[in-house]
PDB file of C-alpha atoms in Angstrom:
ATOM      1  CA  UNK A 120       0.000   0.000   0.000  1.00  0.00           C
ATOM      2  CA  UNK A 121       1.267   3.591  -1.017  1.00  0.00           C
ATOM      3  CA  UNK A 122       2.401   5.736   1.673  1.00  0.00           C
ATOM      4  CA  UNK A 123       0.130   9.215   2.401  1.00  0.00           C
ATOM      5  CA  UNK A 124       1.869  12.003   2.792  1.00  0.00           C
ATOM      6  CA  UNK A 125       0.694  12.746   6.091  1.00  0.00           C
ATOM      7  CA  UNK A 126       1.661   9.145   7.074  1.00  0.00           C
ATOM      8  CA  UNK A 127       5.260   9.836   6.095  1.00  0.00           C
ATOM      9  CA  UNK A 128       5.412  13.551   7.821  1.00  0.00           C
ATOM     10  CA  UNK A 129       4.364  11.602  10.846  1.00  0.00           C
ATOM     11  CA  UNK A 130       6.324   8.580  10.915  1.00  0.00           C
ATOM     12  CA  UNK A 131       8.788  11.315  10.370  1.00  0.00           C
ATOM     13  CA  UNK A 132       7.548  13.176  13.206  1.00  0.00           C
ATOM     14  CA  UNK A 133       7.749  10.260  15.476  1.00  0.00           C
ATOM     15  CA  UNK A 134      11.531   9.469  15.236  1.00  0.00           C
ATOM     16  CA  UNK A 135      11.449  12.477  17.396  1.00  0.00           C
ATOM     17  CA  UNK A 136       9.174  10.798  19.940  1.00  0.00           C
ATOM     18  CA  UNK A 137      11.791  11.422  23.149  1.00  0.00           C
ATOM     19  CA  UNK A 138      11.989  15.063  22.714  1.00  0.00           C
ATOM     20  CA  UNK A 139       7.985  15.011  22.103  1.00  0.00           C
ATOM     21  CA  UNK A 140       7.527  13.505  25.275  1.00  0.00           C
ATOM     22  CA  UNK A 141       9.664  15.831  27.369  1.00  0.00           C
ATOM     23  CA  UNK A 142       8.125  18.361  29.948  1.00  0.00           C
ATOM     24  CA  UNK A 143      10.664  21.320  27.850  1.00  0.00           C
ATOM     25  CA  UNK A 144       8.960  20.501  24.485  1.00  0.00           C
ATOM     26  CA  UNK A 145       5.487  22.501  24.832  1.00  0.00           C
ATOM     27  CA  UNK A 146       7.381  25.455  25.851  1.00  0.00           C
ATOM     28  CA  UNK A 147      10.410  25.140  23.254  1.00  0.00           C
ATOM     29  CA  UNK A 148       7.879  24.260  20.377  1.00  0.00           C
ATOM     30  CA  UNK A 149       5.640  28.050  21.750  1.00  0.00           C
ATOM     31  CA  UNK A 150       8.131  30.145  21.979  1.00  0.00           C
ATOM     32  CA  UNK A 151       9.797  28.385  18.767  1.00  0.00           C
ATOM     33  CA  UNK A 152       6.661  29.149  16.505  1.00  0.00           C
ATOM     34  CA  UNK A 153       5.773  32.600  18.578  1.00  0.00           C
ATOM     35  CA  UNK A 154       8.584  33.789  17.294  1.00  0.00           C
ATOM     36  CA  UNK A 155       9.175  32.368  14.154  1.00  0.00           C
ATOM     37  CA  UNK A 156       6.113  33.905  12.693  1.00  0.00           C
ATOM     38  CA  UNK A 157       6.971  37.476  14.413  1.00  0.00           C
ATOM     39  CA  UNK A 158      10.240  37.621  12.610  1.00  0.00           C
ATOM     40  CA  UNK A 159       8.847  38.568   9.491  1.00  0.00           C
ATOM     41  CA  UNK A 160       6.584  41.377  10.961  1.00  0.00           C
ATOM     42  CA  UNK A 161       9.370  42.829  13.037  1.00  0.00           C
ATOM     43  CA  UNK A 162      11.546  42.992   9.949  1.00  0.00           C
ATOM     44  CA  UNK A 163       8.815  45.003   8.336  1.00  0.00           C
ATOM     45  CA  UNK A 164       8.320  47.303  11.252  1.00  0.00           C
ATOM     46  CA  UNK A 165      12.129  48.175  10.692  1.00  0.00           C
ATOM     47  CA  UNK A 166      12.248  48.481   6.885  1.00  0.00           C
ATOM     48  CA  UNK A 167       8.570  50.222   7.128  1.00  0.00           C
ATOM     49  CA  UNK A 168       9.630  53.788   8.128  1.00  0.00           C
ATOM     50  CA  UNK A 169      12.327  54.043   5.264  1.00  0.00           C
ATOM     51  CA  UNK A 170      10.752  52.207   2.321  1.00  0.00           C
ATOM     52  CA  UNK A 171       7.385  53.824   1.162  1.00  0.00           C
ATOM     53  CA  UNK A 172       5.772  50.138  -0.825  1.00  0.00           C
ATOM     54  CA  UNK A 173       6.073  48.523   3.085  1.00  0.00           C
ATOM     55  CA  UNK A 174       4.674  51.898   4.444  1.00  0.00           C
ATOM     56  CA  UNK A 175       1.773  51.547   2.165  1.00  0.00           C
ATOM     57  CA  UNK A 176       0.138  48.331   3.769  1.00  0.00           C
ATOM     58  CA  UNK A 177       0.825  49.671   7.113  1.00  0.00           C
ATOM     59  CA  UNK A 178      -3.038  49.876   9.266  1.00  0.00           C
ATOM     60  CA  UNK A 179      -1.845  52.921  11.365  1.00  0.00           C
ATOM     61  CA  UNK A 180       0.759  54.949   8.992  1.00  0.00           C
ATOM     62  CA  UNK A 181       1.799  57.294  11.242  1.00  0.00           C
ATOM     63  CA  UNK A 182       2.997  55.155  14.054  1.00  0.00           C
ATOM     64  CA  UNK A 183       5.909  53.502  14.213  1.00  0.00           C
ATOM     65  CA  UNK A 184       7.707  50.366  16.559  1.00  0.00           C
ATOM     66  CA  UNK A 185      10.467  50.988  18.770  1.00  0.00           C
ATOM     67  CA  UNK A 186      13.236  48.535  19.623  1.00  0.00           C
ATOM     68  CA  UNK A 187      12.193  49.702  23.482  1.00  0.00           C
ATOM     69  CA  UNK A 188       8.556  48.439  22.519  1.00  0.00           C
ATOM     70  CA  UNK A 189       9.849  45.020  20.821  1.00  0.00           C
ATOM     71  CA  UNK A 190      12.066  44.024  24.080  1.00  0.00           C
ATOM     72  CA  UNK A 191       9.554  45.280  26.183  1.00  0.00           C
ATOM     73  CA  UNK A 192       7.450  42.848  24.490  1.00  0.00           C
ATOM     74  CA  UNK A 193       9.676  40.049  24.014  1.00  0.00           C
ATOM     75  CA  UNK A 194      10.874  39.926  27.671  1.00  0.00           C
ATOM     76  CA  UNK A 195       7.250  39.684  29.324  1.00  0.00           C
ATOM     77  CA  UNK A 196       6.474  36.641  26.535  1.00  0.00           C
ATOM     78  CA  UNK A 197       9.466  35.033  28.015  1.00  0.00           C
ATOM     79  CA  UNK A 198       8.911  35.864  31.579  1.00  0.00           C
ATOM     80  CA  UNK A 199       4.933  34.210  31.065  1.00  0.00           C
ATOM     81  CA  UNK A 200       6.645  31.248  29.137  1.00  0.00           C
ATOM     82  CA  UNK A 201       9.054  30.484  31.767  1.00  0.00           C
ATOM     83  CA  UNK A 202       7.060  31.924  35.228  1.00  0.00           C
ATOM     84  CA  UNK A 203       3.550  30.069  34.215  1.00  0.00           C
ATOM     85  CA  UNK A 204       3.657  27.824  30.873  1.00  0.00           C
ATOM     86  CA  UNK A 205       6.686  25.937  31.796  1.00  0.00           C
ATOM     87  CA  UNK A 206       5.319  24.679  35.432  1.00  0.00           C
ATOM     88  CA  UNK A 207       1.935  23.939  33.969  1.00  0.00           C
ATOM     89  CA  UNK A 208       3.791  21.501  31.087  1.00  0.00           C
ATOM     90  CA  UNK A 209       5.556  19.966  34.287  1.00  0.00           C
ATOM     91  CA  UNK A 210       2.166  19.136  35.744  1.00  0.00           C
ATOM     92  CA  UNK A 211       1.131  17.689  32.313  1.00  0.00           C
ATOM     93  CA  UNK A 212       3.777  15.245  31.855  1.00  0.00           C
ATOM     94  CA  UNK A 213       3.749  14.250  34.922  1.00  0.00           C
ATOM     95  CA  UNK A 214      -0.153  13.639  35.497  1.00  0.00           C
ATOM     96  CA  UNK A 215      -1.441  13.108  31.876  1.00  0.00           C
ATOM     97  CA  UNK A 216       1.714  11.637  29.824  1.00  0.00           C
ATOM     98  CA  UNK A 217       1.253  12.299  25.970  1.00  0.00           C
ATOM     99  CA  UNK A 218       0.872   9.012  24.010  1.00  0.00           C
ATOM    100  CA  UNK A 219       1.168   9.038  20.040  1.00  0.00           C
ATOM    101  CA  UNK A 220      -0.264   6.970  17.785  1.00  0.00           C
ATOM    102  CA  UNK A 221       1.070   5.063  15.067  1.00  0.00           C
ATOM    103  CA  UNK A 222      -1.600   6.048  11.983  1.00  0.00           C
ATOM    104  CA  UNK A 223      -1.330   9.258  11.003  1.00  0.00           C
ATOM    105  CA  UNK A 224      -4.940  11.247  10.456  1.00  0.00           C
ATOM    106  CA  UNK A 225      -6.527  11.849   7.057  1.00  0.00           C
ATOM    107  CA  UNK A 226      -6.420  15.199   5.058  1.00  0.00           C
ATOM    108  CA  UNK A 227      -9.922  15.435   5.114  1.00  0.00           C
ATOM    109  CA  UNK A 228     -10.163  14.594   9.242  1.00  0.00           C
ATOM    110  CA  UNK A 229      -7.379  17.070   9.653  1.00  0.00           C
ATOM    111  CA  UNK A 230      -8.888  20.143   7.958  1.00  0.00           C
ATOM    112  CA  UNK A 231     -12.111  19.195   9.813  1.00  0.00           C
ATOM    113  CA  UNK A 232     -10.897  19.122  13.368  1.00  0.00           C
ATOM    114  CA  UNK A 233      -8.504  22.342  12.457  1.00  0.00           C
ATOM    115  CA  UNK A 234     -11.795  23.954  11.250  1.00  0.00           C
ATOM    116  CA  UNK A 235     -13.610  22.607  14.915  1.00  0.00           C
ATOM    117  CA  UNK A 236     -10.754  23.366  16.957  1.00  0.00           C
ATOM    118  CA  UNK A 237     -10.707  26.797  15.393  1.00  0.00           C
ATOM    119  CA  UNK A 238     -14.602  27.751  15.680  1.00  0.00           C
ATOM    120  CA  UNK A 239     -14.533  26.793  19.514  1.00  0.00           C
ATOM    121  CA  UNK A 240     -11.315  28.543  20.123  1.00  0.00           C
ATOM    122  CA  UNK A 241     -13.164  31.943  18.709  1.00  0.00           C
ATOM    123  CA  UNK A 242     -16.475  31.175  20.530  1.00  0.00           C
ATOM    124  CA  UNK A 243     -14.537  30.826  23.598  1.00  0.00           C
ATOM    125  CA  UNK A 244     -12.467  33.902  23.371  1.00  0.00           C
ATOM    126  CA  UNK A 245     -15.367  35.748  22.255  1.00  0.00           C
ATOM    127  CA  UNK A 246     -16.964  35.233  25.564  1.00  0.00           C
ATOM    128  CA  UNK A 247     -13.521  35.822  27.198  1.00  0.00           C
ATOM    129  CA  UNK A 248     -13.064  39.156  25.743  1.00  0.00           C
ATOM    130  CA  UNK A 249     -16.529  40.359  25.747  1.00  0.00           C
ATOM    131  CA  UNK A 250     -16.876  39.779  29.457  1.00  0.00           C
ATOM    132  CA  UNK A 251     -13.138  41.632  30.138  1.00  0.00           C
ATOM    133  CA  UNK A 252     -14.383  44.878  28.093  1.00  0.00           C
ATOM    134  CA  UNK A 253     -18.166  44.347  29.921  1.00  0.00           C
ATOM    135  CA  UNK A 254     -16.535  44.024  33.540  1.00  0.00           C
ATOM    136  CA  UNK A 255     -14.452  46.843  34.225  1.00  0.00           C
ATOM    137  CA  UNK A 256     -13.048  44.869  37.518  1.00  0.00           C
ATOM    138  CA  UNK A 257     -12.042  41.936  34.678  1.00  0.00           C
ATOM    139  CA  UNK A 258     -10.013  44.970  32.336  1.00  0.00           C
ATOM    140  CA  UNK A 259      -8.651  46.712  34.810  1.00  0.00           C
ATOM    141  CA  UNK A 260      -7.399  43.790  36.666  1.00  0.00           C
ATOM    142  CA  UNK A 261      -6.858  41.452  34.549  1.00  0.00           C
ATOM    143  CA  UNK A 262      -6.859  42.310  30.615  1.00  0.00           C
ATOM    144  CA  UNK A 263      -5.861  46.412  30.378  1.00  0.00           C
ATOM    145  CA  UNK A 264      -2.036  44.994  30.236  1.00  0.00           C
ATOM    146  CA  UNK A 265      -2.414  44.017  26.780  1.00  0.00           C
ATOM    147  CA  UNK A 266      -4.237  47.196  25.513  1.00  0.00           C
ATOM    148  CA  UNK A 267      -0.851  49.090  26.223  1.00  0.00           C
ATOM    149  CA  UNK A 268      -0.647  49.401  22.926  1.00  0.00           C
ATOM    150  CA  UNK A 269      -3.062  51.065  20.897  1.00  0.00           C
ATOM    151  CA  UNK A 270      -0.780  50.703  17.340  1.00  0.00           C
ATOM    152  CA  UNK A 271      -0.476  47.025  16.922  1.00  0.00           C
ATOM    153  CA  UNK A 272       2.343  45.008  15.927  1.00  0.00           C
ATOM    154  CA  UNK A 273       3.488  41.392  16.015  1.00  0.00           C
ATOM    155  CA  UNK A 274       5.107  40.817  19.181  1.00  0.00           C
ATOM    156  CA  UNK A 275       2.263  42.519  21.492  1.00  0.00           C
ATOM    157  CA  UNK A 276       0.629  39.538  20.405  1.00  0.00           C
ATOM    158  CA  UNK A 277       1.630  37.789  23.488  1.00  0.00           C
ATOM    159  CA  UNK A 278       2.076  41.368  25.685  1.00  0.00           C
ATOM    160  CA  UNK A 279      -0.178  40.101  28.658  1.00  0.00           C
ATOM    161  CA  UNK A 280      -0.575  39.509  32.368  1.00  0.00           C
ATOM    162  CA  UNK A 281      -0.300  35.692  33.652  1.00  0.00           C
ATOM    163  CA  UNK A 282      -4.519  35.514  33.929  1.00  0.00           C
ATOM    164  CA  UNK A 283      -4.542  36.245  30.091  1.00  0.00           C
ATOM    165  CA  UNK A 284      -1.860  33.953  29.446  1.00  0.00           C
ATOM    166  CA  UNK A 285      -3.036  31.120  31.611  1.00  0.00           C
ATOM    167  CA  UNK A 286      -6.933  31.393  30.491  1.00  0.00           C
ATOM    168  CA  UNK A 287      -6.523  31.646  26.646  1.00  0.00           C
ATOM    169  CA  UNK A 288      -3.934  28.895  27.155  1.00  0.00           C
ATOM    170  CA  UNK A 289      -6.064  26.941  28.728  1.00  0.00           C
ATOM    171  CA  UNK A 290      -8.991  26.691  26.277  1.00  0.00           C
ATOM    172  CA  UNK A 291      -6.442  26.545  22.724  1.00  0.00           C
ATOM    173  CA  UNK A 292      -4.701  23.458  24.921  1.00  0.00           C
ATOM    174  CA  UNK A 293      -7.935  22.338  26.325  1.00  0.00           C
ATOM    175  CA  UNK A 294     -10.163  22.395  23.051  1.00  0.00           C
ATOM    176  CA  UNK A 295      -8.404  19.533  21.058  1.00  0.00           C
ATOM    177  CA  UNK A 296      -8.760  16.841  24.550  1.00  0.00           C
ATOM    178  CA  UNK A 297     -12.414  17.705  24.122  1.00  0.00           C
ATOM    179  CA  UNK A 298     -12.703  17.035  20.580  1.00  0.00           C
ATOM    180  CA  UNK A 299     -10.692  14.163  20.481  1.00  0.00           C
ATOM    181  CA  UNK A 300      -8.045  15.383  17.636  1.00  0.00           C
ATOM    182  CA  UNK A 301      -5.075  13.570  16.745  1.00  0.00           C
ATOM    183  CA  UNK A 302      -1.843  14.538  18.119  1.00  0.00           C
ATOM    184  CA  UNK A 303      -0.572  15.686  14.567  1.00  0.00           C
ATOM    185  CA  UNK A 304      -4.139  17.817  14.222  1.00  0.00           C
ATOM    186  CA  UNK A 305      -3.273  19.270  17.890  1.00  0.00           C
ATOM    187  CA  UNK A 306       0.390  20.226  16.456  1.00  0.00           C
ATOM    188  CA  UNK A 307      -1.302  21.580  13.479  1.00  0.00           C
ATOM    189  CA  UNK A 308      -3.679  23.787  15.517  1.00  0.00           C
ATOM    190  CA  UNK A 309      -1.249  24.950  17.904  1.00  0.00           C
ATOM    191  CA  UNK A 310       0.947  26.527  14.884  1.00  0.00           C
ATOM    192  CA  UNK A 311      -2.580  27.787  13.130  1.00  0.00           C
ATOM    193  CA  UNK A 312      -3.925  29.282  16.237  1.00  0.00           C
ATOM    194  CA  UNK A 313      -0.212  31.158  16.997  1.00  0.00           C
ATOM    195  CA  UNK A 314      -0.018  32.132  13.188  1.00  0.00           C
ATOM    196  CA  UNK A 315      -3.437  33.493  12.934  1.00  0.00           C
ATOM    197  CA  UNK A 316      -3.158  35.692  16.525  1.00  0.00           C
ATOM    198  CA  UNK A 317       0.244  37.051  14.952  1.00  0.00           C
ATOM    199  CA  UNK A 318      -1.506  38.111  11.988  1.00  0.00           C
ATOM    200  CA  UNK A 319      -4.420  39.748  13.762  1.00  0.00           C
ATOM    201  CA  UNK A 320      -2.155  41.749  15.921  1.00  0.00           C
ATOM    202  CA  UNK A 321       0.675  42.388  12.763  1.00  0.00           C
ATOM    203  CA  UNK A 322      -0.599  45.981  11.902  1.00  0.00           C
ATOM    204  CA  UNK A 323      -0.510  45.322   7.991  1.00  0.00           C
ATOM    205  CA  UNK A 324      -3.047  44.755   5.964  1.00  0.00           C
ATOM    206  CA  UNK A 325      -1.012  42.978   3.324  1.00  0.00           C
ATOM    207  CA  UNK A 326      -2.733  41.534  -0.005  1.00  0.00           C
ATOM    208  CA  UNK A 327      -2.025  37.782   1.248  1.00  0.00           C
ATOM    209  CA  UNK A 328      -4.048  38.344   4.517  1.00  0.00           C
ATOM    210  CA  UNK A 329      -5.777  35.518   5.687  1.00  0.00           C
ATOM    211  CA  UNK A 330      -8.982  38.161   5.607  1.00  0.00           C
ATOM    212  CA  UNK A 331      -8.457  38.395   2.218  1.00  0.00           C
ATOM    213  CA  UNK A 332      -8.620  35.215   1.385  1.00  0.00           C
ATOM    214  CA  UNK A 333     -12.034  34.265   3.441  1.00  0.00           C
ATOM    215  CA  UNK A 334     -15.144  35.488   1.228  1.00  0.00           C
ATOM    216  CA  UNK A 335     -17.845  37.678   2.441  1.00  0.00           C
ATOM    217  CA  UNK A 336     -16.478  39.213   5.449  1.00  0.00           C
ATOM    218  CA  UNK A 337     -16.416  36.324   7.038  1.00  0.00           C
ATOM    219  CA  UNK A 338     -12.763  36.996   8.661  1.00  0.00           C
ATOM    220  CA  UNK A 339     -11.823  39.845  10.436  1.00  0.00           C
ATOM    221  CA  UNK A 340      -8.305  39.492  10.554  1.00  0.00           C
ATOM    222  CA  UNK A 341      -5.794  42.375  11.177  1.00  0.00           C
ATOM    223  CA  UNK A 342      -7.626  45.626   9.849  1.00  0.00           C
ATOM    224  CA  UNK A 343     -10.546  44.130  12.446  1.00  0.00           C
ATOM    225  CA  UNK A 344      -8.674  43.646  15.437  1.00  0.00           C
ATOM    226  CA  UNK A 345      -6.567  46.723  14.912  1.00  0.00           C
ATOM    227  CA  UNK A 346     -10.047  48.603  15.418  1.00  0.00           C
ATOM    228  CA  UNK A 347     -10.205  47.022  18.373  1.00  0.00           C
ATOM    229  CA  UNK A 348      -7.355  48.037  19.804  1.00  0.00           C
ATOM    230  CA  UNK A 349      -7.969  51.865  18.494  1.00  0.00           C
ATOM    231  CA  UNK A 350     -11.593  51.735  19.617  1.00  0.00           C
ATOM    232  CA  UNK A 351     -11.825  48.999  22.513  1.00  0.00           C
ATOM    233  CA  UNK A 352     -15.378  48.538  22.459  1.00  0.00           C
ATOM    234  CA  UNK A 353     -16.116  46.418  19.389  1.00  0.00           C
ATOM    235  CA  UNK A 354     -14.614  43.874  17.566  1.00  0.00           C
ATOM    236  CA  UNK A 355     -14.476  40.907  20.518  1.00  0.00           C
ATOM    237  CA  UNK A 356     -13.750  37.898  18.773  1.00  0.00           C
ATOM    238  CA  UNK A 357     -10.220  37.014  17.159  1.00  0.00           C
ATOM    239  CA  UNK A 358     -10.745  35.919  13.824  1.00  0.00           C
ATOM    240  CA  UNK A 359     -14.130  35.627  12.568  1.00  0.00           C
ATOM    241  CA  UNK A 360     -17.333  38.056  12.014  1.00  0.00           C
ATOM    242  CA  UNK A 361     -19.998  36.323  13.105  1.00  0.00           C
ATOM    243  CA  UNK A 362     -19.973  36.680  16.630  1.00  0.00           C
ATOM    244  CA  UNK A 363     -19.670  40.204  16.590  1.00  0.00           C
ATOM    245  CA  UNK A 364     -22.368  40.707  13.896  1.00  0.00           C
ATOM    246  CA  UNK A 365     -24.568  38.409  16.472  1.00  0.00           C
ATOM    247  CA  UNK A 366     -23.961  40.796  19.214  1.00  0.00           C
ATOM    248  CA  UNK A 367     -23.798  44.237  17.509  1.00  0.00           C
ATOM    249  CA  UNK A 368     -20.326  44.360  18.146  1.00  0.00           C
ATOM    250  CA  UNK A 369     -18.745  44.598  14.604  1.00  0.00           C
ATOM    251  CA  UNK A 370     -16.853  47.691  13.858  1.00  0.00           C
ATOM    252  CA  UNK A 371     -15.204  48.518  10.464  1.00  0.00           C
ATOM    253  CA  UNK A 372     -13.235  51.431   9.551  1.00  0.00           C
TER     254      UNK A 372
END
């Protein structure tokens, strides 16, 4: 029988099974893909105030990023990451150890689950949000950290206090246990979920946005969650419309 391609990235994947298993790998394998998929953002927030065709896709023009602003940014990431995340993956490994199966999933299960994974994710963050903007006790307390920043860019992605950090963690780790994903799907949604909070926060709106590839408005994506940031009362969920549209929440500009 022929080989799937899946099959063969994940027999791949599992000749790696040791480090897979280790308590250091869910924090490595964050902070490894955080960053990864800032690096191309922070490169543009560098070149953007001296060439004018970067400039152009920029959401807020006038504003700029600081190297202050990017450490600042970096160093809490790695403070939450090392402080909160890494314990927590301690616990894990020791409690609940990670066992992989053999059979890879197929394409079709994979884009499923991602698609699952992903709808819950927003519902759940939705709520999150919503009640944190609702609840003044919840902003101030809680989630005004990350609205330091009213001109986003890549790395304030992850510029939040440890409840933010813990709680959002907790339902993108949570979400594929309750839908019973495969291991490679929870990989897969883990580097999805990262990629697509990156973009939201990126401040471009460049012509291979995620937004622009959705139809009808169905995806906010960075333009949308910029607003958010500039106007703080609309525009709750993270990546798509509908919630917002439910609610009466949806702001474009």
């Amino acid at each position: 029988m022929k080989m799937s391609g899946l099959q063969y990235i994940w027999d791949s994947i599992l000749q790696y099974e040791a480090v897979l298993r280790s308590p250091y790998f869910p924090v490595f394998f964050s902070i490894t893909v955080y960053l990864s998929f800032c690096l191309p953002f922070v490169v543009l927030d560098a070149l953007s105030s001296r060439v004018a065709w970067i400039r152009r896709y920029k959401l807020q023009q006038k504003t700029s990023v600081s190297w202050r602003m990017i450490w600042s940014c970096l160093a809490l990431s790695l403070y939450n990451h090392v402080m909160y995340i890494f314990p927590l993956s301690v616990l894990h490994w020791y409690w609940r150890p990670v066992s992989y199966t053999v059979t890879a999933p197929g394409l079709l299960r994979v884009i499923w689950d991602l698609f699952a994974c992903l709808l819950l994710f927003d519902f759940q963050y939705f709520v999150w949000h919503l009640l944190h903007h609702k609840v003044p006790w919840l902003y101030r307390t809680f989630h005004k950290v990350h609205h330091k920043y009213t001109s986003t860019f890549a790395l304030a992605t992850e510029y939040s206090g440890a409840w933010e950090t813990l709680s959002l963690g907790f339902f993108a780790a949570v979400n594929p246990m309750l839908l019973g994903v495969h291991p490679m799907t929870e990989m897969l949604f883990h580097m999805l979920n990262m990629w697509l909070s990156v973009e939201d926060h990126c401040g471009y709106d460049l012509p291979w946005a995620t937004h622009r590839l959705v139809p009808f408005g169905l995806y906010g994506g960075a333009p949308h969650h910029d607003v958010h940031h500039q106007k703080f009362k609309s525009n709750y969920a993270p990546y798509f419309t509908h919630w917002d549209k439910l609610f009466g929440t949806l702001h474009s500009e």
